[in-house]
Coordinates of C-alpha atoms in Angstrom, one line a residue:
M1 CA 94.9 16.6 -30.4
L2 CA 96.0 19.2 -33.2
G3 CA 97.7 22.5 -31.9
I4 CA 96.9 25.4 -33.9
I5 CA 99.1 28.4 -34.2
R6 CA 97.6 31.8 -35.1
V7 CA 99.5 34.5 -36.4
L8 CA 97.3 37.2 -35.4
T9 CA 97.7 38.6 -31.8
T10 CA 94.5 38.5 -29.9
D11 CA 93.0 38.2 -26.6
D12 CA 89.6 37.9 -28.0
D13 CA 88.6 34.2 -27.4
R14 CA 86.1 34.3 -30.4
V15 CA 88.5 35.4 -32.7
L16 CA 91.5 33.3 -31.4
L17 CA 89.4 29.9 -31.4
E18 CA 87.4 30.2 -34.6
H19 CA 89.6 28.2 -36.7
G20 CA 89.5 25.4 -33.9
K21 CA 85.4 25.9 -33.6
R22 CA 85.5 25.2 -37.4
M23 CA 87.4 22.1 -37.5
W24 CA 85.0 20.9 -34.7
E25 CA 82.0 21.8 -36.7
T26 CA 83.3 19.8 -39.8
H27 CA 85.5 17.2 -38.5
Q28 CA 85.0 17.0 -34.5
I29 CA 88.8 17.4 -34.4
E30 CA 89.7 18.8 -30.7
T31 CA 92.2 21.4 -30.9
V32 CA 94.3 23.6 -28.6
T33 CA 94.9 27.3 -30.0
K34 CA 97.7 29.8 -29.2
C35 CA 98.8 33.0 -31.0
I36 CA 102.0 34.5 -31.4
E37 CA 102.8 37.7 -29.3
D38 CA 103.2 41.4 -30.3
Q39 CA 101.7 41.2 -33.9
P40 CA 98.0 42.4 -33.4
N41 CA 97.8 43.1 -37.5
G42 CA 99.2 39.5 -38.2
I43 CA 101.3 39.0 -41.1
Y44 CA 100.8 41.6 -44.0
D45 CA 104.2 41.9 -45.8
H46 CA 107.6 40.6 -46.0
E47 CA 108.8 42.4 -42.7
S48 CA 106.0 41.4 -40.4
E49 CA 106.4 37.7 -41.9
M50 CA 110.2 37.8 -40.5
M51 CA 109.2 39.2 -37.1
A52 CA 106.7 36.3 -37.0
I53 CA 108.7 33.4 -37.9
P54 CA 111.0 33.2 -34.8
K55 CA 107.8 33.4 -32.6
I56 CA 106.0 30.7 -34.5
I57 CA 108.9 28.4 -34.0
A58 CA 109.3 29.4 -30.4
L59 CA 105.3 28.7 -30.0
A60 CA 105.5 25.4 -31.7
E61 CA 108.4 24.0 -29.7
A62 CA 106.2 25.0 -26.6
L63 CA 103.1 23.1 -28.2
M64 CA 105.3 20.0 -29.0
Q65 CA 106.0 19.6 -25.2
R66 CA 102.4 19.1 -24.4
D67 CA 101.6 15.2 -24.3
E68 CA 98.0 15.7 -25.6
I69 CA 99.2 17.3 -28.7
D70 CA 100.4 14.9 -31.6
A71 CA 100.5 17.3 -34.5
I72 CA 100.9 21.3 -35.2
T73 CA 99.3 23.5 -37.9
I74 CA 100.2 26.9 -38.7
S75 CA 96.9 28.3 -39.5
C76 CA 98.2 30.9 -42.4
A77 CA 97.8 30.7 -46.0
A78 CA 101.4 31.7 -46.5
D79 CA 102.6 29.1 -44.0
P80 CA 105.3 31.0 -42.5
G81 CA 107.7 29.2 -40.5
L82 CA 106.7 26.0 -41.8
E83 CA 109.8 25.0 -43.8
E84 CA 111.9 26.2 -41.0
L85 CA 110.3 24.0 -38.5
R86 CA 110.0 20.9 -40.6
S87 CA 113.7 21.3 -40.9
L88 CA 114.4 21.3 -37.1
T89 CA 112.0 18.5 -36.1
D90 CA 110.2 15.2 -37.1
F91 CA 107.1 16.2 -35.2
P92 CA 104.1 16.5 -37.8
I93 CA 104.0 20.4 -38.8
L94 CA 101.0 21.4 -41.1
G95 CA 100.3 24.6 -42.7
A96 CA 97.1 25.9 -44.0
G97 CA 98.4 26.7 -47.4
A98 CA 100.2 23.2 -48.0
C99 CA 97.2 21.5 -46.8
G100 CA 94.9 23.2 -48.9
A101 CA 97.0 22.7 -52.0
K102 CA 97.2 18.9 -51.3
A103 CA 93.2 18.8 -50.7
A104 CA 92.6 20.6 -53.8
C105 CA 95.1 18.2 -56.0
L106 CA 93.3 15.1 -54.8
V107 CA 89.8 16.4 -55.9
G108 CA 90.8 18.4 -59.3
Q109 CA 93.3 19.1 -61.9
R110 CA 92.9 22.4 -62.8
V111 CA 93.1 24.4 -59.5
A112 CA 91.8 28.0 -59.4
V113 CA 93.0 30.0 -56.3
I114 CA 91.4 32.9 -55.0
G115 CA 92.9 35.2 -52.3
I116 CA 93.2 38.7 -51.0
T117 CA 97.1 39.4 -51.9
D118 CA 98.0 40.5 -55.3
Q119 CA 100.0 37.5 -55.6
I120 CA 99.5 33.7 -54.6
P121 CA 101.3 32.4 -51.6
L122 CA 104.2 30.8 -52.8
S123 CA 103.7 27.8 -50.3
I124 CA 100.4 27.4 -52.3
K125 CA 101.6 27.7 -55.8
K126 CA 104.5 25.2 -54.8
G127 CA 102.1 22.6 -53.6
L128 CA 100.2 22.7 -56.7
E129 CA 102.8 22.2 -59.1
D130 CA 101.5 21.5 -62.5
Q131 CA 97.7 21.4 -61.3
F132 CA 97.9 25.1 -60.8
H133 CA 95.2 26.8 -63.2
S134 CA 95.0 30.5 -62.0
Y135 CA 95.1 33.0 -59.4
R136 CA 92.6 35.5 -58.7
Y137 CA 91.6 38.5 -56.3
D138 CA 89.2 41.4 -56.1
P139 CA 91.2 44.7 -55.8
M140 CA 88.6 45.8 -53.5
L141 CA 89.2 43.1 -51.2
R142 CA 92.5 43.5 -49.9
K143 CA 92.4 43.4 -46.0
T144 CA 90.5 40.5 -44.0
T145 CA 88.3 43.6 -42.7
D146 CA 87.3 44.2 -46.1
L147 CA 85.6 40.5 -46.2
L148 CA 82.8 41.9 -44.0
S149 CA 81.5 44.3 -46.5
P150 CA 78.0 43.3 -47.8
D151 CA 79.2 42.5 -51.1
A152 CA 82.3 40.7 -50.5
K153 CA 80.7 37.2 -51.2
E154 CA 79.1 38.3 -54.1
K155 CA 82.3 39.6 -55.5
L156 CA 84.0 36.6 -54.7
L157 CA 81.4 34.4 -56.3
A158 CA 82.1 36.3 -59.7
I159 CA 85.6 35.7 -59.5
A160 CA 84.9 31.9 -59.0
Q161 CA 82.5 31.7 -61.6
D162 CA 85.2 33.5 -64.2
A163 CA 87.6 31.0 -63.1
I164 CA 85.1 28.0 -63.8
A165 CA 84.6 29.7 -67.4
D166 CA 88.1 29.8 -68.0
G167 CA 88.2 26.0 -67.4
A168 CA 89.1 25.5 -63.8
D169 CA 87.6 22.3 -62.0
V170 CA 88.1 23.3 -58.2
I171 CA 88.3 26.4 -56.2
L172 CA 91.1 26.8 -53.4
F173 CA 91.0 29.8 -50.9
A174 CA 94.2 31.3 -50.1
C175 CA 93.0 33.3 -47.0
T176 CA 91.8 32.0 -43.8
G177 CA 89.5 34.8 -43.5
F178 CA 87.4 33.0 -46.2
S179 CA 86.2 30.6 -43.3
T180 CA 85.4 33.5 -41.0
I181 CA 82.8 34.5 -43.5
K182 CA 81.6 31.1 -44.3
L183 CA 82.4 31.7 -47.8
K184 CA 82.5 27.9 -48.6
D185 CA 78.9 27.5 -47.5
Y186 CA 77.7 30.3 -49.9
L187 CA 79.8 29.1 -52.9
V188 CA 78.7 25.3 -52.8
T189 CA 75.2 26.7 -53.2
Q190 CA 75.9 28.6 -56.5
I191 CA 78.7 26.5 -58.0
T192 CA 79.0 23.0 -59.0
I193 CA 82.6 22.3 -58.6
P194 CA 84.4 21.5 -55.3
V195 CA 85.4 24.5 -53.1
I196 CA 88.7 23.8 -50.8
D197 CA 88.5 25.8 -47.5
L198 CA 92.0 26.1 -45.9
V199 CA 90.6 25.8 -42.5
E200 CA 88.6 22.6 -43.0
A201 CA 91.6 21.2 -45.3
Q202 CA 94.0 21.5 -42.2
A203 CA 91.5 19.2 -40.6
T204 CA 91.3 16.9 -43.2
V205 CA 95.0 16.4 -43.4
Y206 CA 95.2 16.2 -39.6
E207 CA 92.9 13.3 -39.9
L208 CA 94.8 11.4 -42.9
I209 CA 98.0 11.7 -40.6
R210 CA 95.8 10.0 -37.8
R211 CA 94.8 7.4 -39.9
E212 CA 98.2 6.6 -41.5
E213 CA 99.5 6.5 -37.8
E214 CA 96.8 4.1 -36.7
I215 CA 97.4 1.7 -39.6
G216 CA 101.1 1.8 -39.4

């Protein structure tokens, strides 16, 4: 079972469990989801990330004590706390950004990343290395709530099409909120290159880890 850490504090189960629900829909993976405390706005700048990292580490350590959990993922594009946790334990620790980069590199050589921040998350850029093609975002879509606007998908499609015209051969999301609006489901009906969703990528990498353990 995969333990999911959400960096947005919420007591709304519909919101809390949406990533686990998506992983079950696409990969039939059983999950347990917990969120960090006292961050109702999640991680949105350097200060909020620094506040979140100790909470993420503490929550991961608690999840590691549960016998049914054999891996943990930090379901945030920026992978806050990922390097810190990996330095503390050999327990399998995943991050949405790192998983997305790994999945994208398996299916393309020129990875165009689309997100909602003005800069690409460093963990994604690092994971892509020389397969990174470009990073794009729409200046009108800067918060996850903006993604609920009626024309958000069309704006993001235009960005993806621009990247394709510029030579990209795979699209990688840099926002887990794109899963919430089911952006991949929309894009694959409009474009022909692979699209990597961060929530699905975490499930894919978890499956690979389990298969390697079974073979080993």
